[in-house]
């Protein structure tokens, strides 16, 4: 597995995911490629526990909190939104090439 171009604080990521009842968090996009720069945003895909149904306000808070924790802009997407996308090329790229950062088995 290729080394990330950025150091992620795993304990903080784990606490964030537990707080927001995230069951999986994956990175995708430029953070996994050579073109990732200091000013690049981070593309993050999340799945929530089955009992969770966050609204737009909570999702916005979650995104801002993650940006503050990571010190950069974040493009936060849900796995459900990608799975329902009509753009099957993007869907395949994100799901197949994403790199798991949090799941109950890796904490």
PDB file of N, CA and C in Angstrom, residues 7-107:
ATOM      1  N   UNK A   7       0.150  13.136   6.967  1.00  0.00           N
ATOM      2  CA  UNK A   7       0.057  12.354   8.199  1.00  0.00           C
ATOM      3  C   UNK A   7      -1.329  12.564   8.808  1.00  0.00           C
ATOM      4  N   UNK A   8      -2.045  11.473   9.039  1.00  0.00           N
ATOM      5  CA  UNK A   8      -3.367  11.573   9.645  1.00  0.00           C
ATOM      6  C   UNK A   8      -3.315  11.051  11.075  1.00  0.00           C
ATOM      7  N   UNK A   9      -3.806  11.838  12.021  1.00  0.00           N
ATOM      8  CA  UNK A   9      -3.804  11.414  13.423  1.00  0.00           C
ATOM      9  C   UNK A   9      -4.886  10.351  13.661  1.00  0.00           C
ATOM     10  N   UNK A  10      -4.501   9.084  13.687  1.00  0.00           N
ATOM     11  CA  UNK A  10      -5.465   7.987  13.754  1.00  0.00           C
ATOM     12  C   UNK A  10      -6.358   8.038  14.988  1.00  0.00           C
ATOM     13  N   UNK A  11      -5.820   8.426  16.124  1.00  0.00           N
ATOM     14  CA  UNK A  11      -6.640   8.501  17.340  1.00  0.00           C
ATOM     15  C   UNK A  11      -7.736   9.554  17.178  1.00  0.00           C
ATOM     16  N   UNK A  12      -7.389  10.691  16.600  1.00  0.00           N
ATOM     17  CA  UNK A  12      -8.366  11.766  16.390  1.00  0.00           C
ATOM     18  C   UNK A  12      -9.415  11.337  15.366  1.00  0.00           C
ATOM     19  N   UNK A  13      -8.980  10.669  14.299  1.00  0.00           N
ATOM     20  CA  UNK A  13      -9.912  10.155  13.284  1.00  0.00           C
ATOM     21  C   UNK A  13     -10.875   9.163  13.924  1.00  0.00           C
ATOM     22  N   UNK A  14     -10.352   8.269  14.742  1.00  0.00           N
ATOM     23  CA  UNK A  14     -11.172   7.270  15.420  1.00  0.00           C
ATOM     24  C   UNK A  14     -12.210   7.932  16.332  1.00  0.00           C
ATOM     25  N   UNK A  15     -11.789   8.916  17.107  1.00  0.00           N
ATOM     26  CA  UNK A  15     -12.712   9.624  18.000  1.00  0.00           C
ATOM     27  C   UNK A  15     -13.785  10.376  17.210  1.00  0.00           C
ATOM     28  N   UNK A  16     -13.371  11.009  16.109  1.00  0.00           N
ATOM     29  CA  UNK A  16     -14.316  11.718  15.246  1.00  0.00           C
ATOM     30  C   UNK A  16     -15.363  10.739  14.705  1.00  0.00           C
ATOM     31  N   UNK A  17     -14.920   9.598  14.209  1.00  0.00           N
ATOM     32  CA  UNK A  17     -15.835   8.605  13.636  1.00  0.00           C
ATOM     33  C   UNK A  17     -16.788   8.050  14.689  1.00  0.00           C
ATOM     34  N   UNK A  18     -16.294   7.809  15.871  1.00  0.00           N
ATOM     35  CA  UNK A  18     -17.163   7.314  16.939  1.00  0.00           C
ATOM     36  C   UNK A  18     -18.196   8.366  17.333  1.00  0.00           C
ATOM     37  N   UNK A  19     -17.773   9.613  17.433  1.00  0.00           N
ATOM     38  CA  UNK A  19     -18.683  10.710  17.788  1.00  0.00           C
ATOM     39  C   UNK A  19     -19.827  10.827  16.788  1.00  0.00           C
ATOM     40  N   UNK A  20     -19.495  10.752  15.492  1.00  0.00           N
ATOM     41  CA  UNK A  20     -20.492  10.936  14.442  1.00  0.00           C
ATOM     42  C   UNK A  20     -21.100   9.619  13.963  1.00  0.00           C
ATOM     43  N   UNK A  21     -20.808   8.536  14.657  1.00  0.00           N
ATOM     44  CA  UNK A  21     -21.359   7.209  14.346  1.00  0.00           C
ATOM     45  C   UNK A  21     -21.060   6.792  12.905  1.00  0.00           C
ATOM     46  N   UNK A  22     -19.815   7.039  12.515  1.00  0.00           N
ATOM     47  CA  UNK A  22     -19.334   6.647  11.191  1.00  0.00           C
ATOM     48  C   UNK A  22     -18.824   5.217  11.281  1.00  0.00           C
ATOM     49  N   UNK A  23     -19.309   4.367  10.405  1.00  0.00           N
ATOM     50  CA  UNK A  23     -18.881   2.966  10.426  1.00  0.00           C
ATOM     51  C   UNK A  23     -17.662   2.729   9.538  1.00  0.00           C
ATOM     52  N   UNK A  24     -17.504   3.545   8.505  1.00  0.00           N
ATOM     53  CA  UNK A  24     -16.334   3.452   7.623  1.00  0.00           C
ATOM     54  C   UNK A  24     -15.960   4.840   7.122  1.00  0.00           C
ATOM     55  N   UNK A  25     -14.653   5.069   7.005  1.00  0.00           N
ATOM     56  CA  UNK A  25     -14.152   6.310   6.412  1.00  0.00           C
ATOM     57  C   UNK A  25     -13.049   5.933   5.435  1.00  0.00           C
ATOM     58  N   UNK A  26     -13.189   6.391   4.194  1.00  0.00           N
ATOM     59  CA  UNK A  26     -12.190   6.112   3.158  1.00  0.00           C
ATOM     60  C   UNK A  26     -11.699   7.422   2.553  1.00  0.00           C
ATOM     61  N   UNK A  27     -10.448   7.424   2.165  1.00  0.00           N
ATOM     62  CA  UNK A  27      -9.881   8.536   1.413  1.00  0.00           C
ATOM     63  C   UNK A  27      -9.890   8.163  -0.057  1.00  0.00           C
ATOM     64  N   UNK A  28     -10.067   9.157  -0.921  1.00  0.00           N
ATOM     65  CA  UNK A  28      -9.970   8.928  -2.360  1.00  0.00           C
ATOM     66  C   UNK A  28      -9.482  10.211  -3.012  1.00  0.00           C
ATOM     67  N   UNK A  29      -9.207  10.154  -4.282  1.00  0.00           N
ATOM     68  CA  UNK A  29      -8.786  11.345  -5.015  1.00  0.00           C
ATOM     69  C   UNK A  29      -7.310  11.641  -4.893  1.00  0.00           C
ATOM     70  N   UNK A  30      -6.978  12.933  -4.963  1.00  0.00           N
ATOM     71  CA  UNK A  30      -5.572  13.344  -5.070  1.00  0.00           C
ATOM     72  C   UNK A  30      -4.728  12.982  -3.856  1.00  0.00           C
ATOM     73  N   UNK A  31      -5.333  12.822  -2.681  1.00  0.00           N
ATOM     74  CA  UNK A  31      -4.554  12.456  -1.491  1.00  0.00           C
ATOM     75  C   UNK A  31      -3.851  11.105  -1.676  1.00  0.00           C
ATOM     76  N   UNK A  32      -4.328  10.307  -2.615  1.00  0.00           N
ATOM     77  CA  UNK A  32      -3.721   9.007  -2.900  1.00  0.00           C
ATOM     78  C   UNK A  32      -2.805   9.037  -4.119  1.00  0.00           C
ATOM     79  N   UNK A  33      -2.695  10.210  -4.741  1.00  0.00           N
ATOM     80  CA  UNK A  33      -1.909  10.299  -5.974  1.00  0.00           C
ATOM     81  C   UNK A  33      -0.724  11.243  -5.806  1.00  0.00           C
ATOM     82  N   UNK A  34       0.114  11.244  -6.822  1.00  0.00           N
ATOM     83  CA  UNK A  34       1.313  12.095  -6.827  1.00  0.00           C
ATOM     84  C   UNK A  34       0.986  13.585  -6.934  1.00  0.00           C
ATOM     85  N   UNK A  35      -0.204  13.938  -7.430  1.00  0.00           N
ATOM     86  CA  UNK A  35      -0.539  15.356  -7.619  1.00  0.00           C
ATOM     87  C   UNK A  35      -1.122  16.019  -6.360  1.00  0.00           C
ATOM     88  N   UNK A  36      -1.092  15.342  -5.217  1.00  0.00           N
ATOM     89  CA  UNK A  36      -1.550  15.937  -3.956  1.00  0.00           C
ATOM     90  C   UNK A  36      -0.571  17.016  -3.522  1.00  0.00           C
ATOM     91  N   UNK A  37      -1.102  18.221  -3.233  1.00  0.00           N
ATOM     92  CA  UNK A  37      -0.258  19.367  -2.868  1.00  0.00           C
ATOM     93  C   UNK A  37      -0.653  19.888  -1.485  1.00  0.00           C
ATOM     94  N   UNK A  38       0.171  20.753  -0.919  1.00  0.00           N
ATOM     95  CA  UNK A  38      -0.160  21.325   0.391  1.00  0.00           C
ATOM     96  C   UNK A  38      -1.504  22.068   0.414  1.00  0.00           C
ATOM     97  N   UNK A  39      -1.933  22.611  -0.743  1.00  0.00           N
ATOM     98  CA  UNK A  39      -3.202  23.333  -0.787  1.00  0.00           C
ATOM     99  C   UNK A  39      -4.366  22.483  -1.315  1.00  0.00           C
ATOM    100  N   UNK A  40      -4.126  21.197  -1.544  1.00  0.00           N
ATOM    101  CA  UNK A  40      -5.188  20.306  -2.027  1.00  0.00           C
ATOM    102  C   UNK A  40      -6.209  20.036  -0.926  1.00  0.00           C
ATOM    103  N   UNK A  41      -7.454  19.858  -1.346  1.00  0.00           N
ATOM    104  CA  UNK A  41      -8.449  19.424  -0.375  1.00  0.00           C
ATOM    105  C   UNK A  41      -8.343  17.907  -0.222  1.00  0.00           C
ATOM    106  N   UNK A  42      -9.058  17.371   0.741  1.00  0.00           N
ATOM    107  CA  UNK A  42      -9.072  15.925   0.939  1.00  0.00           C
ATOM    108  C   UNK A  42     -10.456  15.410   0.607  1.00  0.00           C
ATOM    109  N   UNK A  43     -10.512  14.395  -0.232  1.00  0.00           N
ATOM    110  CA  UNK A  43     -11.768  13.751  -0.591  1.00  0.00           C
ATOM    111  C   UNK A  43     -11.979  12.590   0.363  1.00  0.00           C
ATOM    112  N   UNK A  44     -13.106  12.628   1.076  1.00  0.00           N
ATOM    113  CA  UNK A  44     -13.377  11.633   2.106  1.00  0.00           C
ATOM    114  C   UNK A  44     -14.775  11.062   1.904  1.00  0.00           C
ATOM    115  N   UNK A  45     -14.849   9.747   1.961  1.00  0.00           N
ATOM    116  CA  UNK A  45     -16.100   9.015   1.811  1.00  0.00           C
ATOM    117  C   UNK A  45     -16.440   8.375   3.147  1.00  0.00           C
ATOM    118  N   UNK A  46     -17.670   8.556   3.612  1.00  0.00           N
ATOM    119  CA  UNK A  46     -18.076   7.970   4.887  1.00  0.00           C
ATOM    120  C   UNK A  46     -19.346   7.142   4.732  1.00  0.00           C
ATOM    121  N   UNK A  47     -19.446   6.135   5.589  1.00  0.00           N
ATOM    122  CA  UNK A  47     -20.672   5.352   5.763  1.00  0.00           C
ATOM    123  C   UNK A  47     -21.057   5.479   7.225  1.00  0.00           C
ATOM    124  N   UNK A  48     -22.341   5.534   7.484  1.00  0.00           N
ATOM    125  CA  UNK A  48     -22.819   5.687   8.854  1.00  0.00           C
ATOM    126  C   UNK A  48     -23.416   4.388   9.376  1.00  0.00           C
ATOM    127  N   UNK A  49     -23.471   4.293  10.687  1.00  0.00           N
ATOM    128  CA  UNK A  49     -24.144   3.163  11.304  1.00  0.00           C
ATOM    129  C   UNK A  49     -25.602   3.181  10.867  1.00  0.00           C
ATOM    130  N   UNK A  50     -26.221   2.011  10.798  1.00  0.00           N
ATOM    131  CA  UNK A  50     -27.584   1.887  10.271  1.00  0.00           C
ATOM    132  C   UNK A  50     -28.611   2.759  10.987  1.00  0.00           C
ATOM    133  N   UNK A  51     -28.430   2.990  12.264  1.00  0.00           N
ATOM    134  CA  UNK A  51     -29.415   3.733  13.057  1.00  0.00           C
ATOM    135  C   UNK A  51     -29.328   5.251  12.869  1.00  0.00           C
ATOM    136  N   UNK A  52     -28.362   5.724  12.085  1.00  0.00           N
ATOM    137  CA  UNK A  52     -28.106   7.161  11.956  1.00  0.00           C
ATOM    138  C   UNK A  52     -28.790   7.748  10.728  1.00  0.00           C
ATOM    139  N   UNK A  53     -29.377   8.926  10.912  1.00  0.00           N
ATOM    140  CA  UNK A  53     -29.917   9.675   9.767  1.00  0.00           C
ATOM    141  C   UNK A  53     -29.657  11.159  10.000  1.00  0.00           C
ATOM    142  N   UNK A  54     -28.421  11.581   9.732  1.00  0.00           N
ATOM    143  CA  UNK A  54     -28.041  12.974   9.913  1.00  0.00           C
ATOM    144  C   UNK A  54     -28.702  13.836   8.848  1.00  0.00           C
ATOM    145  N   UNK A  55     -29.059  15.043   9.233  1.00  0.00           N
ATOM    146  CA  UNK A  55     -29.598  16.018   8.300  1.00  0.00           C
ATOM    147  C   UNK A  55     -28.484  16.877   7.721  1.00  0.00           C
ATOM    148  N   UNK A  56     -28.868  17.822   6.890  1.00  0.00           N
ATOM    149  CA  UNK A  56     -27.909  18.704   6.223  1.00  0.00           C
ATOM    150  C   UNK A  56     -27.115  19.549   7.224  1.00  0.00           C
ATOM    151  N   UNK A  57     -27.766  20.023   8.266  1.00  0.00           N
ATOM    152  CA  UNK A  57     -27.089  20.842   9.273  1.00  0.00           C
ATOM    153  C   UNK A  57     -25.994  20.041   9.983  1.00  0.00           C
ATOM    154  N   UNK A  58     -26.309  18.826  10.393  1.00  0.00           N
ATOM    155  CA  UNK A  58     -25.312  17.980  11.057  1.00  0.00           C
ATOM    156  C   UNK A  58     -24.175  17.623  10.106  1.00  0.00           C
ATOM    157  N   UNK A  59     -24.518  17.341   8.863  1.00  0.00           N
ATOM    158  CA  UNK A  59     -23.502  16.986   7.878  1.00  0.00           C
ATOM    159  C   UNK A  59     -22.547  18.163   7.651  1.00  0.00           C
ATOM    160  N   UNK A  60     -23.095  19.374   7.629  1.00  0.00           N
ATOM    161  CA  UNK A  60     -22.273  20.577   7.481  1.00  0.00           C
ATOM    162  C   UNK A  60     -21.355  20.761   8.689  1.00  0.00           C
ATOM    163  N   UNK A  61     -21.874  20.524   9.882  1.00  0.00           N
ATOM    164  CA  UNK A  61     -21.051  20.600  11.098  1.00  0.00           C
ATOM    165  C   UNK A  61     -19.934  19.560  11.071  1.00  0.00           C
ATOM    166  N   UNK A  62     -20.289  18.378  10.644  1.00  0.00           N
ATOM    167  CA  UNK A  62     -19.318  17.289  10.549  1.00  0.00           C
ATOM    168  C   UNK A  62     -18.181  17.675   9.600  1.00  0.00           C
ATOM    169  N   UNK A  63     -18.524  18.228   8.459  1.00  0.00           N
ATOM    170  CA  UNK A  63     -17.530  18.642   7.469  1.00  0.00           C
ATOM    171  C   UNK A  63     -16.605  19.717   8.043  1.00  0.00           C
ATOM    172  N   UNK A  64     -17.192  20.728   8.685  1.00  0.00           N
ATOM    173  CA  UNK A  64     -16.383  21.804   9.290  1.00  0.00           C
ATOM    174  C   UNK A  64     -15.465  21.271  10.384  1.00  0.00           C
ATOM    175  N   UNK A  65     -15.982  20.385  11.208  1.00  0.00           N
ATOM    176  CA  UNK A  65     -15.162  19.806  12.278  1.00  0.00           C
ATOM    177  C   UNK A  65     -13.986  19.028  11.692  1.00  0.00           C
ATOM    178  N   UNK A  66     -14.245  18.275  10.651  1.00  0.00           N
ATOM    179  CA  UNK A  66     -13.187  17.499  10.001  1.00  0.00           C
ATOM    180  C   UNK A  66     -12.145  18.419   9.370  1.00  0.00           C
ATOM    181  N   UNK A  67     -12.591  19.507   8.749  1.00  0.00           N
ATOM    182  CA  UNK A  67     -11.655  20.484   8.179  1.00  0.00           C
ATOM    183  C   UNK A  67     -10.768  21.088   9.269  1.00  0.00           C
ATOM    184  N   UNK A  68     -11.347  21.383  10.413  1.00  0.00           N
ATOM    185  CA  UNK A  68     -10.562  21.928  11.526  1.00  0.00           C
ATOM    186  C   UNK A  68      -9.566  20.904  12.057  1.00  0.00           C
ATOM    187  N   UNK A  69      -9.975  19.658  12.168  1.00  0.00           N
ATOM    188  CA  UNK A  69      -9.081  18.605  12.661  1.00  0.00           C
ATOM    189  C   UNK A  69      -7.912  18.354  11.712  1.00  0.00           C
ATOM    190  N   UNK A  70      -8.186  18.412  10.402  1.00  0.00           N
ATOM    191  CA  UNK A  70      -7.164  18.089   9.403  1.00  0.00           C
ATOM    192  C   UNK A  70      -6.402  19.316   8.915  1.00  0.00           C
ATOM    193  N   UNK A  71      -6.916  20.501   9.192  1.00  0.00           N
ATOM    194  CA  UNK A  71      -6.235  21.723   8.787  1.00  0.00           C
ATOM    195  C   UNK A  71      -6.265  21.986   7.294  1.00  0.00           C
ATOM    196  N   UNK A  72      -7.304  21.520   6.625  1.00  0.00           N
ATOM    197  CA  UNK A  72      -7.464  21.756   5.183  1.00  0.00           C
ATOM    198  C   UNK A  72      -8.916  21.535   4.793  1.00  0.00           C
ATOM    199  N   UNK A  73      -9.270  22.002   3.596  1.00  0.00           N
ATOM    200  CA  UNK A  73     -10.619  21.815   3.076  1.00  0.00           C
ATOM    201  C   UNK A  73     -10.884  20.326   2.858  1.00  0.00           C
ATOM    202  N   UNK A  74     -12.147  19.956   3.033  1.00  0.00           N
ATOM    203  CA  UNK A  74     -12.554  18.566   2.883  1.00  0.00           C
ATOM    204  C   UNK A  74     -13.753  18.503   1.947  1.00  0.00           C
ATOM    205  N   UNK A  75     -13.730  17.551   1.037  1.00  0.00           N
ATOM    206  CA  UNK A  75     -14.886  17.230   0.213  1.00  0.00           C
ATOM    207  C   UNK A  75     -15.449  15.944   0.808  1.00  0.00           C
ATOM    208  N   UNK A  76     -16.537  16.058   1.560  1.00  0.00           N
ATOM    209  CA  UNK A  76     -17.099  14.938   2.308  1.00  0.00           C
ATOM    210  C   UNK A  76     -18.311  14.382   1.577  1.00  0.00           C
ATOM    211  N   UNK A  77     -18.252  13.108   1.249  1.00  0.00           N
ATOM    212  CA  UNK A  77     -19.343  12.432   0.551  1.00  0.00           C
ATOM    213  C   UNK A  77     -19.766  11.200   1.337  1.00  0.00           C
ATOM    214  N   UNK A  78     -21.007  10.805   1.146  1.00  0.00           N
ATOM    215  CA  UNK A  78     -21.456   9.558   1.759  1.00  0.00           C
ATOM    216  C   UNK A  78     -21.359   8.431   0.734  1.00  0.00           C
ATOM    217  N   UNK A  79     -21.095   7.250   1.227  1.00  0.00           N
ATOM    218  CA  UNK A  79     -21.022   6.086   0.344  1.00  0.00           C
ATOM    219  C   UNK A  79     -22.366   5.876  -0.352  1.00  0.00           C
ATOM    220  N   UNK A  80     -23.438   6.142   0.380  1.00  0.00           N
ATOM    221  CA  UNK A  80     -24.778   5.994  -0.188  1.00  0.00           C
ATOM    222  C   UNK A  80     -24.965   6.904  -1.403  1.00  0.00           C
ATOM    223  N   UNK A  81     -24.477   8.156  -1.320  1.00  0.00           N
ATOM    224  CA  UNK A  81     -24.625   9.088  -2.449  1.00  0.00           C
ATOM    225  C   UNK A  81     -23.822   8.621  -3.659  1.00  0.00           C
ATOM    226  N   UNK A  82     -22.658   8.041  -3.421  1.00  0.00           N
ATOM    227  CA  UNK A  82     -21.845   7.520  -4.527  1.00  0.00           C
ATOM    228  C   UNK A  82     -22.511   6.294  -5.140  1.00  0.00           C
ATOM    229  N   UNK A  83     -23.030   5.412  -4.300  1.00  0.00           N
ATOM    230  CA  UNK A  83     -23.692   4.203  -4.810  1.00  0.00           C
ATOM    231  C   UNK A  83     -24.931   4.536  -5.628  1.00  0.00           C
ATOM    232  N   UNK A  84     -25.599   5.644  -5.304  1.00  0.00           N
ATOM    233  CA  UNK A  84     -26.804   6.050  -6.028  1.00  0.00           C
ATOM    234  C   UNK A  84     -26.509   6.948  -7.226  1.00  0.00           C
ATOM    235  N   UNK A  85     -25.250   7.291  -7.421  1.00  0.00           N
ATOM    236  CA  UNK A  85     -24.856   8.178  -8.509  1.00  0.00           C
ATOM    237  C   UNK A  85     -25.081   7.519  -9.870  1.00  0.00           C
ATOM    238  N   UNK A  86     -25.480   8.331 -10.837  1.00  0.00           N
ATOM    239  CA  UNK A  86     -25.621   7.846 -12.211  1.00  0.00           C
ATOM    240  C   UNK A  86     -24.288   7.882 -12.947  1.00  0.00           C
ATOM    241  N   UNK A  87     -23.286   8.493 -12.336  1.00  0.00           N
ATOM    242  CA  UNK A  87     -21.948   8.555 -12.929  1.00  0.00           C
ATOM    243  C   UNK A  87     -21.187   7.295 -12.519  1.00  0.00           C
ATOM    244  N   UNK A  88     -21.341   6.232 -13.279  1.00  0.00           N
ATOM    245  CA  UNK A  88     -20.766   4.935 -12.908  1.00  0.00           C
ATOM    246  C   UNK A  88     -19.241   4.940 -12.958  1.00  0.00           C
ATOM    247  N   UNK A  89     -18.647   5.841 -13.751  1.00  0.00           N
ATOM    248  CA  UNK A  89     -17.178   5.918 -13.791  1.00  0.00           C
ATOM    249  C   UNK A  89     -16.664   6.456 -12.457  1.00  0.00           C
ATOM    250  N   UNK A  90     -17.238   7.565 -12.006  1.00  0.00           N
ATOM    251  CA  UNK A  90     -16.840   8.124 -10.696  1.00  0.00           C
ATOM    252  C   UNK A  90     -17.147   7.126  -9.580  1.00  0.00           C
ATOM    253  N   UNK A  91     -18.286   6.513  -9.667  1.00  0.00           N
ATOM    254  CA  UNK A  91     -18.689   5.526  -8.667  1.00  0.00           C
ATOM    255  C   UNK A  91     -17.641   4.420  -8.545  1.00  0.00           C
ATOM    256  N   UNK A  92     -17.227   3.891  -9.672  1.00  0.00           N
ATOM    257  CA  UNK A  92     -16.221   2.830  -9.669  1.00  0.00           C
ATOM    258  C   UNK A  92     -14.880   3.296  -9.150  1.00  0.00           C
ATOM    259  N   UNK A  93     -14.463   4.490  -9.552  1.00  0.00           N
ATOM    260  CA  UNK A  93     -13.171   5.028  -9.109  1.00  0.00           C
ATOM    261  C   UNK A  93     -13.135   5.226  -7.601  1.00  0.00           C
ATOM    262  N   UNK A  94     -14.170   5.819  -7.067  1.00  0.00           N
ATOM    263  CA  UNK A  94     -14.197   6.118  -5.633  1.00  0.00           C
ATOM    264  C   UNK A  94     -14.251   4.833  -4.817  1.00  0.00           C
ATOM    265  N   UNK A  95     -15.147   3.949  -5.163  1.00  0.00           N
ATOM    266  CA  UNK A  95     -15.332   2.740  -4.363  1.00  0.00           C
ATOM    267  C   UNK A  95     -14.172   1.763  -4.528  1.00  0.00           C
ATOM    268  N   UNK A  96     -13.667   1.597  -5.728  1.00  0.00           N
ATOM    269  CA  UNK A  96     -12.577   0.635  -5.952  1.00  0.00           C
ATOM    270  C   UNK A  96     -11.223   1.146  -5.484  1.00  0.00           C
ATOM    271  N   UNK A  97     -10.975   2.439  -5.645  1.00  0.00           N
ATOM    272  CA  UNK A  97      -9.644   2.975  -5.348  1.00  0.00           C
ATOM    273  C   UNK A  97      -9.540   3.652  -3.981  1.00  0.00           C
ATOM    274  N   UNK A  98     -10.647   3.771  -3.278  1.00  0.00           N
ATOM    275  CA  UNK A  98     -10.619   4.410  -1.967  1.00  0.00           C
ATOM    276  C   UNK A  98      -9.744   3.635  -0.989  1.00  0.00           C
ATOM    277  N   UNK A  99      -9.170   4.365  -0.050  1.00  0.00           N
ATOM    278  CA  UNK A  99      -8.304   3.741   0.957  1.00  0.00           C
ATOM    279  C   UNK A  99      -8.944   3.892   2.336  1.00  0.00           C
ATOM    280  N   UNK A 100      -9.223   2.764   2.964  1.00  0.00           N
ATOM    281  CA  UNK A 100      -9.886   2.750   4.263  1.00  0.00           C
ATOM    282  C   UNK A 100      -9.023   3.429   5.323  1.00  0.00           C
ATOM    283  N   UNK A 101      -9.629   4.344   6.070  1.00  0.00           N
ATOM    284  CA  UNK A 101      -8.940   5.011   7.176  1.00  0.00           C
ATOM    285  C   UNK A 101      -9.536   4.633   8.517  1.00  0.00           C
ATOM    286  N   UNK A 102     -10.811   4.281   8.507  1.00  0.00           N
ATOM    287  CA  UNK A 102     -11.463   3.892   9.751  1.00  0.00           C
ATOM    288  C   UNK A 102     -12.517   2.849   9.459  1.00  0.00           C
ATOM    289  N   UNK A 103     -12.536   1.822  10.249  1.00  0.00           N
ATOM    290  CA  UNK A 103     -13.578   0.803  10.289  1.00  0.00           C
ATOM    291  C   UNK A 103     -13.421   0.132  11.646  1.00  0.00           C
ATOM    292  N   UNK A 104     -14.479  -0.389  12.207  1.00  0.00           N
ATOM    293  CA  UNK A 104     -14.368  -0.989  13.541  1.00  0.00           C
ATOM    294  C   UNK A 104     -13.238  -2.009  13.675  1.00  0.00           C
ATOM    295  N   UNK A 105     -12.882  -2.677  12.607  1.00  0.00           N
ATOM    296  CA  UNK A 105     -11.830  -3.693  12.685  1.00  0.00           C
ATOM    297  C   UNK A 105     -10.426  -3.111  12.649  1.00  0.00           C
ATOM    298  N   UNK A 106     -10.268  -1.810  12.293  1.00  0.00           N
ATOM    299  CA  UNK A 106      -8.918  -1.246  12.228  1.00  0.00           C
ATOM    300  C   UNK A 106      -8.647  -0.214  13.314  1.00  0.00           C
ATOM    301  N   UNK A 107      -9.533  -0.110  14.322  1.00  0.00           N
ATOM    302  CA  UNK A 107      -9.260   0.827  15.423  1.00  0.00           C
ATOM    303  C   UNK A 107      -8.495   0.145  16.527  1.00  0.00           C
TER     304      UNK A 107
END
